[in-house]
Short mmCIF file of C-alpha atoms in Angstrom, two decimals:
data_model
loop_
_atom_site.label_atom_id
_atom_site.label_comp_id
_atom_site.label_asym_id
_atom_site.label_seq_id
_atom_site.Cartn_x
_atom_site.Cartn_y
_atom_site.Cartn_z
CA UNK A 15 178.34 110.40 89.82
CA UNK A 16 178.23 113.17 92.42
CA UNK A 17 177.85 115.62 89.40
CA UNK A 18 174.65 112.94 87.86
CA UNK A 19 173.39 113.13 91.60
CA UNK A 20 173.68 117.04 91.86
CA UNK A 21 171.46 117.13 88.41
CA UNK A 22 169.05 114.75 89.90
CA UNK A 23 168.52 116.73 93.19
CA UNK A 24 167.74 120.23 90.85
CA UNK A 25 165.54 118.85 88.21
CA UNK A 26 163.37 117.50 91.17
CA UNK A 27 163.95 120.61 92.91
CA UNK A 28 162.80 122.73 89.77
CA UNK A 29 159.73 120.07 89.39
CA UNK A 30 158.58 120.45 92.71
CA UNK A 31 159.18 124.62 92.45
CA UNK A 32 156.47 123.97 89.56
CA UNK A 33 154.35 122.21 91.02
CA UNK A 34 154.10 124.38 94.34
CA UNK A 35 153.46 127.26 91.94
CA UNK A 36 150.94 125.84 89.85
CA UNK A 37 149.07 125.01 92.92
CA UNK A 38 149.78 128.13 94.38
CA UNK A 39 148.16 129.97 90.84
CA UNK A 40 145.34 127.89 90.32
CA UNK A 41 144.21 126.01 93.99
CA UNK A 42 144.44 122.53 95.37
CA UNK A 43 141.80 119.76 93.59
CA UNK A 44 138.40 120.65 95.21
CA UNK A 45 138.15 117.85 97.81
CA UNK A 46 136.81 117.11 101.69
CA UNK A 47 139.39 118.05 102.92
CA UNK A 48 140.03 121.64 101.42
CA UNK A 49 136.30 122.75 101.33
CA UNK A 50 136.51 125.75 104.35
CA UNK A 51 138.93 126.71 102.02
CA UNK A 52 136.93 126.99 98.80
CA UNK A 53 135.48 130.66 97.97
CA UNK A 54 135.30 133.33 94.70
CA UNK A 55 138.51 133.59 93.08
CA UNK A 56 138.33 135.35 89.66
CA UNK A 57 135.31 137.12 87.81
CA UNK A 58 134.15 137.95 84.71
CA UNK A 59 131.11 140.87 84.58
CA UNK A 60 129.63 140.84 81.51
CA UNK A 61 128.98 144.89 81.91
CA UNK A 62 132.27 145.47 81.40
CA UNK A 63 132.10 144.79 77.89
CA UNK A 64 131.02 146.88 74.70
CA UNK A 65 129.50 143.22 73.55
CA UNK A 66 126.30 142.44 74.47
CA UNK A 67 126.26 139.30 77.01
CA UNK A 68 122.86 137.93 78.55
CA UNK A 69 123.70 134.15 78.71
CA UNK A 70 126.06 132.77 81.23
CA UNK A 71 126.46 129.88 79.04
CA UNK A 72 130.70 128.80 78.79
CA UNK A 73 132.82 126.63 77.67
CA UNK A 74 135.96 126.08 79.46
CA UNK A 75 140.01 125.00 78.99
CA UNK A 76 140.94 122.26 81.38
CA UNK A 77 141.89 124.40 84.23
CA UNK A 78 139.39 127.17 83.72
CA UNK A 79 142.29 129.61 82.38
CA UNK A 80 141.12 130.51 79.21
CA UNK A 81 136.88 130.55 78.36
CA UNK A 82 134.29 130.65 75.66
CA UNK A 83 131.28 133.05 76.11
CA UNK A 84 128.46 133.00 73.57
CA UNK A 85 126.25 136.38 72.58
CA UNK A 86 122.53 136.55 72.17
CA UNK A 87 122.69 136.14 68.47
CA UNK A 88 125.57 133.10 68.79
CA UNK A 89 128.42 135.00 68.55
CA UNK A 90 131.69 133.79 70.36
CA UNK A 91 134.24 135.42 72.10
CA UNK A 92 136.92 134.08 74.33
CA UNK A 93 138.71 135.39 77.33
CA UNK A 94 142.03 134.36 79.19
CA UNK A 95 142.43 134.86 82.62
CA UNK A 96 146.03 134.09 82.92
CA UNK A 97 147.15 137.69 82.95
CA UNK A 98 145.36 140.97 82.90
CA UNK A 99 146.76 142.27 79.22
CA UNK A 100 144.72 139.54 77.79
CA UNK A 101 141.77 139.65 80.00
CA UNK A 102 139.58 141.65 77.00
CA UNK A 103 137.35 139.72 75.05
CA UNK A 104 138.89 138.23 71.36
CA UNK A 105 135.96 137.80 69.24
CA UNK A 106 135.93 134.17 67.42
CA UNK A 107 135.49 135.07 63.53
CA UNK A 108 133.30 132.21 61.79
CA UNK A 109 132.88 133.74 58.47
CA UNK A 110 130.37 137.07 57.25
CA UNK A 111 127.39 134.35 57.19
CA UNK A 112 124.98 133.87 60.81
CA UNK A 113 125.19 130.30 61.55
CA UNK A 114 122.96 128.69 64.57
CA UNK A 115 125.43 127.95 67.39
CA UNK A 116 124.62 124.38 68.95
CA UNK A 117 127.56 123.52 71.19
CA UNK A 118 131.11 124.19 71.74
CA UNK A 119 134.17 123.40 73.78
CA UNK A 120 137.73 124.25 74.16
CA UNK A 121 140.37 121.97 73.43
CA UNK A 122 144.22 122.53 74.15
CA UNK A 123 143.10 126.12 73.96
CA UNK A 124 141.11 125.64 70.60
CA UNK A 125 137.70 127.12 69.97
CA UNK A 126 135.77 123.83 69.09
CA UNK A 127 132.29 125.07 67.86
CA UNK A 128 129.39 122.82 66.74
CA UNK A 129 126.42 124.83 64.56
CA UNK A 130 124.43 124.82 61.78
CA UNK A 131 125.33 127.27 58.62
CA UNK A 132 122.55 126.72 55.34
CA UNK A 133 121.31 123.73 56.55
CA UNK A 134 124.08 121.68 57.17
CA UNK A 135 125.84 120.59 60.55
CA UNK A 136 129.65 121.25 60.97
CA UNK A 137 132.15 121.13 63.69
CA UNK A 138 134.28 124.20 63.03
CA UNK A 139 134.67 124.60 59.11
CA UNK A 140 134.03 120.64 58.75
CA UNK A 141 130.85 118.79 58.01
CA UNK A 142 129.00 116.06 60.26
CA UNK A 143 127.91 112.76 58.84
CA UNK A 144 124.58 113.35 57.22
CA UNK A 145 121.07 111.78 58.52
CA UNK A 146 121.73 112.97 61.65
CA UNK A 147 120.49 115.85 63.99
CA UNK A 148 123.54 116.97 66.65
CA UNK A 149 122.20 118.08 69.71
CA UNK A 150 125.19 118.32 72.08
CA UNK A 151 129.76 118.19 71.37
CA UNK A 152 131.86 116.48 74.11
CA UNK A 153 135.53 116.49 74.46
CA UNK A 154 136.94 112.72 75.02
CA UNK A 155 139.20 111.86 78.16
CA UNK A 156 142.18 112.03 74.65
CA UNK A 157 142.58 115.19 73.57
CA UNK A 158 141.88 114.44 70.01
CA UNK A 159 138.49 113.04 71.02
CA UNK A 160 135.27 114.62 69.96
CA UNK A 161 131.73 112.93 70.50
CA UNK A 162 128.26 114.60 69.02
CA UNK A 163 125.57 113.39 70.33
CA UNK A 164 122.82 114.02 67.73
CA UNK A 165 119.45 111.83 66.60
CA UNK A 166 118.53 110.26 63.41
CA UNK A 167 116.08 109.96 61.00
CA UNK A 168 113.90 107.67 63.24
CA UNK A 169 114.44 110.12 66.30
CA UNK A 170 117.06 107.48 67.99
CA UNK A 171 120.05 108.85 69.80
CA UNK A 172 123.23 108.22 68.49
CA UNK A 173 126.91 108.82 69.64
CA UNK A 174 128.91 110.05 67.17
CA UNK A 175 132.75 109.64 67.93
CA UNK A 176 135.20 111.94 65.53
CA UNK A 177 139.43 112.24 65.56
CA UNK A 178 140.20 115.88 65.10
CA UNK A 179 143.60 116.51 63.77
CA UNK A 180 144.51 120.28 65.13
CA UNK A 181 147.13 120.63 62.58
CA UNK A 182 144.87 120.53 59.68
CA UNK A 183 141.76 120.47 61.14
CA UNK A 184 140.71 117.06 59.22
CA UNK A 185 137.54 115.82 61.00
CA UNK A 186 137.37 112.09 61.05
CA UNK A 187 133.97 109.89 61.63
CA UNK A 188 135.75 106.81 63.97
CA UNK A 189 132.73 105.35 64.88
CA UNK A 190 128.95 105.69 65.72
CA UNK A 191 126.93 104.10 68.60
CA UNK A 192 123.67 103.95 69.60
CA UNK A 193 122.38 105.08 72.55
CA UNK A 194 122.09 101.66 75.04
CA UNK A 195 118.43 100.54 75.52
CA UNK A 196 118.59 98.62 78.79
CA UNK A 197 115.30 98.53 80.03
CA UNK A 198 112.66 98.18 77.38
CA UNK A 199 108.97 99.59 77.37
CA UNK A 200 109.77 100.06 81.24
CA UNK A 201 109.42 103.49 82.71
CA UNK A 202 112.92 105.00 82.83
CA UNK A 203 114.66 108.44 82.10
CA UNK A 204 118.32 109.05 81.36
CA UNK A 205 119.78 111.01 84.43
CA UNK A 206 121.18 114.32 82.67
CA UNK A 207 123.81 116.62 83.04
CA UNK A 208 126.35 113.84 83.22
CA UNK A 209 128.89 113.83 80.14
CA UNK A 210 129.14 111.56 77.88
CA UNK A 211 131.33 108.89 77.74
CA UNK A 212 129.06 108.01 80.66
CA UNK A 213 125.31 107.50 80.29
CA UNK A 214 123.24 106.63 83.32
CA UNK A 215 119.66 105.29 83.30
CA UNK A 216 117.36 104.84 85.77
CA UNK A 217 114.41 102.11 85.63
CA UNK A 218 111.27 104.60 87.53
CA UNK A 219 109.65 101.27 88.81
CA UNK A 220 111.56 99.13 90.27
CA UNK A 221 114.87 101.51 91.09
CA UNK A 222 117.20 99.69 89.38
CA UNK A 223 120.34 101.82 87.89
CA UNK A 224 122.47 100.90 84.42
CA UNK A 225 125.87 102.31 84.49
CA UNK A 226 127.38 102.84 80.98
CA UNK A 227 130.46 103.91 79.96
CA UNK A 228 132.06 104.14 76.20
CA UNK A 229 133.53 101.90 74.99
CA UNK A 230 133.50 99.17 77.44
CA UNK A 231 129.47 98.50 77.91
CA UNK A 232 128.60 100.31 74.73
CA UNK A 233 127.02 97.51 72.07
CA UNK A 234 127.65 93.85 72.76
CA UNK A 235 128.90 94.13 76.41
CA UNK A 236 126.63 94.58 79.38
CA UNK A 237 125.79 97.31 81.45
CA UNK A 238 126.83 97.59 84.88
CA UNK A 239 123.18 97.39 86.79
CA UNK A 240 122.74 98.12 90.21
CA UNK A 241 119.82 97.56 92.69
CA UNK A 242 119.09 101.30 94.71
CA UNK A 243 117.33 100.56 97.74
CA UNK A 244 116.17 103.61 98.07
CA UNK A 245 115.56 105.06 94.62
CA UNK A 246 114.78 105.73 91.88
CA UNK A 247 117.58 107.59 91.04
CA UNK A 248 116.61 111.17 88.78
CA UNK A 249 118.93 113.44 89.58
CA UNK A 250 122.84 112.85 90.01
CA UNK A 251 126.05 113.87 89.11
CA UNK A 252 129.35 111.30 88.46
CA UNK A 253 133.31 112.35 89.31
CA UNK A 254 134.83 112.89 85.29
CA UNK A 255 137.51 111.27 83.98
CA UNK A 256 137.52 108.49 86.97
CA UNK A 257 133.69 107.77 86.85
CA UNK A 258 133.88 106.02 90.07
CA UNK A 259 131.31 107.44 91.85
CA UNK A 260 127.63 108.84 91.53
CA UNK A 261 126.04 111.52 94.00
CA UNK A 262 122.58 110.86 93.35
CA UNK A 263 119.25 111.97 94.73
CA UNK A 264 115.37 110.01 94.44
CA UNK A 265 112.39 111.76 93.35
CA UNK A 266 111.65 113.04 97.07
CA UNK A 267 114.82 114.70 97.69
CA UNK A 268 115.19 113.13 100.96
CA UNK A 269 118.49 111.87 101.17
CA UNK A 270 121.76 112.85 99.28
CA UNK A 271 123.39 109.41 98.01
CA UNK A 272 126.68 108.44 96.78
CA UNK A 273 127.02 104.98 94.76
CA UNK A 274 130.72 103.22 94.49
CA UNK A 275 130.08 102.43 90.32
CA UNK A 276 132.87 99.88 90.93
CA UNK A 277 131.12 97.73 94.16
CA UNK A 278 127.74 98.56 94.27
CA UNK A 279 128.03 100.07 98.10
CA UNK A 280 125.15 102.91 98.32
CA UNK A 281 125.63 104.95 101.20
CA UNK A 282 123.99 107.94 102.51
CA UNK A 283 126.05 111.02 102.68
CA UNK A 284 123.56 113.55 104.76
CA UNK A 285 119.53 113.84 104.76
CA UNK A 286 118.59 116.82 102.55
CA UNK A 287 114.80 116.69 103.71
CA UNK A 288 113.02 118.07 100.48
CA UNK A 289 115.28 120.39 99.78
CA UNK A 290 116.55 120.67 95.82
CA UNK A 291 119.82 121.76 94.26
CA UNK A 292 119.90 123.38 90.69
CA UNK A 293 122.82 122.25 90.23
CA UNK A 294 124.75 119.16 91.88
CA UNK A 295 128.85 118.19 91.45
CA UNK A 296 131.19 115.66 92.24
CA UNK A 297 134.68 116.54 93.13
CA UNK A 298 137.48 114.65 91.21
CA UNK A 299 138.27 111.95 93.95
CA UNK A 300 134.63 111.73 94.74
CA UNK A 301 134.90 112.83 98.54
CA UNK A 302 132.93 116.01 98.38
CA UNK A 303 129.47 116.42 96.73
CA UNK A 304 128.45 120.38 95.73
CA UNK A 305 125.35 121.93 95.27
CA UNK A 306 124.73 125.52 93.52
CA UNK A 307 121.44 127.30 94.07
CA UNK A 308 119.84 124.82 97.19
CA UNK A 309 116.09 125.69 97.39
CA UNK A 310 116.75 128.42 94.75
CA UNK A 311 119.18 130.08 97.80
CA UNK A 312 122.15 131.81 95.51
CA UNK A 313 125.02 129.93 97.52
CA UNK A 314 127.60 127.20 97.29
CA UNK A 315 126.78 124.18 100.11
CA UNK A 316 128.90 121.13 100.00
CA UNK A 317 129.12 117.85 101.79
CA UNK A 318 131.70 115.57 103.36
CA UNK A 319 131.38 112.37 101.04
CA UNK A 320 132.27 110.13 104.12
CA UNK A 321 131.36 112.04 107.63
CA UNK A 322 128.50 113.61 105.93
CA UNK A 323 129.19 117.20 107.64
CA UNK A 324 128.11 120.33 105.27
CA UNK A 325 129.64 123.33 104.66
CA UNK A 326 127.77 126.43 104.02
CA UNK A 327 130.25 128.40 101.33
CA UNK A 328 128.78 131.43 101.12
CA UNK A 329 126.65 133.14 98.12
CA UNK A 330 128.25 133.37 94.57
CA UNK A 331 127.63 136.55 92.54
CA UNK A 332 124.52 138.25 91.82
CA UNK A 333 122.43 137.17 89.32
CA UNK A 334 119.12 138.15 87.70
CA UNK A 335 118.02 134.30 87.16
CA UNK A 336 119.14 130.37 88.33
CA UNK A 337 122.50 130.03 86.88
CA UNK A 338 122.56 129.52 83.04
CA UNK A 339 125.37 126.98 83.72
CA UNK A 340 127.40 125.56 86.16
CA UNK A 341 130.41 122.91 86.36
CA UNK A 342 133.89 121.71 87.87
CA UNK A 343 137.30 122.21 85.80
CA UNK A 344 138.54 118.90 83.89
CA UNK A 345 141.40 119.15 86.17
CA UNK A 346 139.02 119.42 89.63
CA UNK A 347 140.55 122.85 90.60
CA UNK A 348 137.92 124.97 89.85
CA UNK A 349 133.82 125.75 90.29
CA UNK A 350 132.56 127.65 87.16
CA UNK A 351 129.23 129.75 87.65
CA UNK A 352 127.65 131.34 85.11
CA UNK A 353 124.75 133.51 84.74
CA UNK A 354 123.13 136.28 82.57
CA UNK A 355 125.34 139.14 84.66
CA UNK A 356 128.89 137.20 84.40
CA UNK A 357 131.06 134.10 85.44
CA UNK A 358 132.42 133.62 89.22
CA UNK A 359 135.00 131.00 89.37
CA UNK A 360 135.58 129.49 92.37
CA UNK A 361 138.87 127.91 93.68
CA UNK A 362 140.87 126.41 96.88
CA UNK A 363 143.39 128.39 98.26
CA UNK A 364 145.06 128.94 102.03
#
């Protein structure tokens, strides 16, 4: 037993060595209480390269190790930033024929690219249901999840869910679902930059919000509506995978909000007074809300969830435009910039 006991003690010992130095690699989760400590980390400059690079456009691995970067005329490259000897751009080789790059993502380090090649749509070398026009790819909270959002022949959205077997690469149509029409002929507008599985749409009249989330309020079960005192909502941004929270701002800009999705509870983080974010992000556990590019300013700000108190990060790298793109790691660890001069990723470290 003593000898059971002494094998106990070092596999938690070993898991608790890994743990301390995957934290001490990649940052603490971006939350309230690490933001003085959030700042630049790691860089890509697009000048660097022999490939030609305008678009600051990504697609990122769960803990922003490993990247996609798209060229002017759609071609793809990825990068690794786990060590320096692979730190060169890999071209992704789709075939000798152009093909008209849509969307893409990265799963389980995996170039997942959605395009058009002689008129029809494929993910990869695989392709999509016909009658339908893809617009957009998410990855699913499973890794074998893949969602195209795309339109139909009567210019309806619909949510296309696929299974994507990574041993063979078999593509498999699970299920489709329409886009959920909660508010008739009212005036309302779909809150964007928030991933599906969630959609979030806000009624302009009368401030009411609908919360959906696939599968659970997707077709025959109800929305999850909620009452905004001070709305309308039209620009937000919601905590992935949880989906507990929504930072959320009306058409005035004067307050920044954050809604509990679970209880209804609004409450006003901090008064923003006009003033407009680009770009707005909601840390993992929902206690920090992040802007990028406040009153076109080329900084990082951030908010307290709870006290309210903001933190003025500093500037990110220079850029010739607004960022192209901007988001937070699946895994909440890192802030991804991108722009037409290069990537800045940002993470939390002593």
């Amino acid at each position: 037993m003593r000898h059971l006991g002494a094998v106990a003690c070092l596999l938690v010992s070993l898991l608790l060595t890994t743990a301390a130095s995957s934290t001490q690699e990649y940052g603490a989760a971006i939350s309230a209480e690490n933001l003085p400590r959030l700042r630049p980390y790691d860089r890509i400059d697009f000048g660097a390269f022999e490939a030609k690079l305008e678009i600051g456009w990504f697609a990122a691995n769960d803990d922003a190790t490993e990247l996609l970067l798209f060229g002017q005329s759609g071609e793809i490259y990825s990068i690794s930033l786990l060590d320096d000897a692979r730190r060169g751009l890999s071209r992704q080789e789709r075939g000798a024929r152009p093909f008209a790059l849509i969307d893409g993502v990265l799963v389980q380090g995996e170039p997942i690219i959605l395009h058009q090649l002689d008129g029809q749509y494929l993910i990869n070398e695989k392709k999509l249901r016909s009658g339908h026009v893809p617009v957009a790819l998410f990855h699913g909270l499973s890794e074998d999840d893949l969602f195209v959002e795309a339109t139909d022949d009567d210019g309806r959205t619909q949510f296309l869910h696929y299974r994507l077997d990574h041993e063979t690469g078999d593509l498999s149509l699970l299920d489709l679902s329409p886009f959920p029409d909660r508010v008739d002929d009212a005036p309302a507008m779909r809150l964007g930059r928030i991933s599906f599985p969630v959609v979030i749409v806000s009624a302009l009249a009368d401030s009411r919000l609908y919360f959906d989330i696939y599968p659970d309020s997707f077709g025959e079960f109800a929305a999850k509506e909620f009452q905004l005192a001070n709305g309308p909502a039209v620009f937000g941004a919601v905590n992935i995978p949880a989906a507990s929270h929504l930072a959320w701002m009306n058409p005035l800009r004067e307050q920044l909000n954050l809604l509990d999705l679970g209880t209804g509870e609004n409450r006003i983080v901090a008064a923003l007074d006009g003033a407009y974010p680009q770009y707005l992000l909601l840390s993992k556990d929902a206690s920090a809300i992040l802007g990028v590019n406040l009153d076109f300013q080329p900084a990082v700000v951030a908010w307290d969830a709870k006290s309210g108190e903001r933190y003025d990060l500093g500037p990110y790298r220079e850029c010739g435009r607004i960022p192209d793109k901007v988001e937070l790691s699946r895994d909440g660890r890192a802030l991804i910039i991108g722009c037409d001069t290069g990537l800045e990723i940002w993470r939390v470290f002593e």
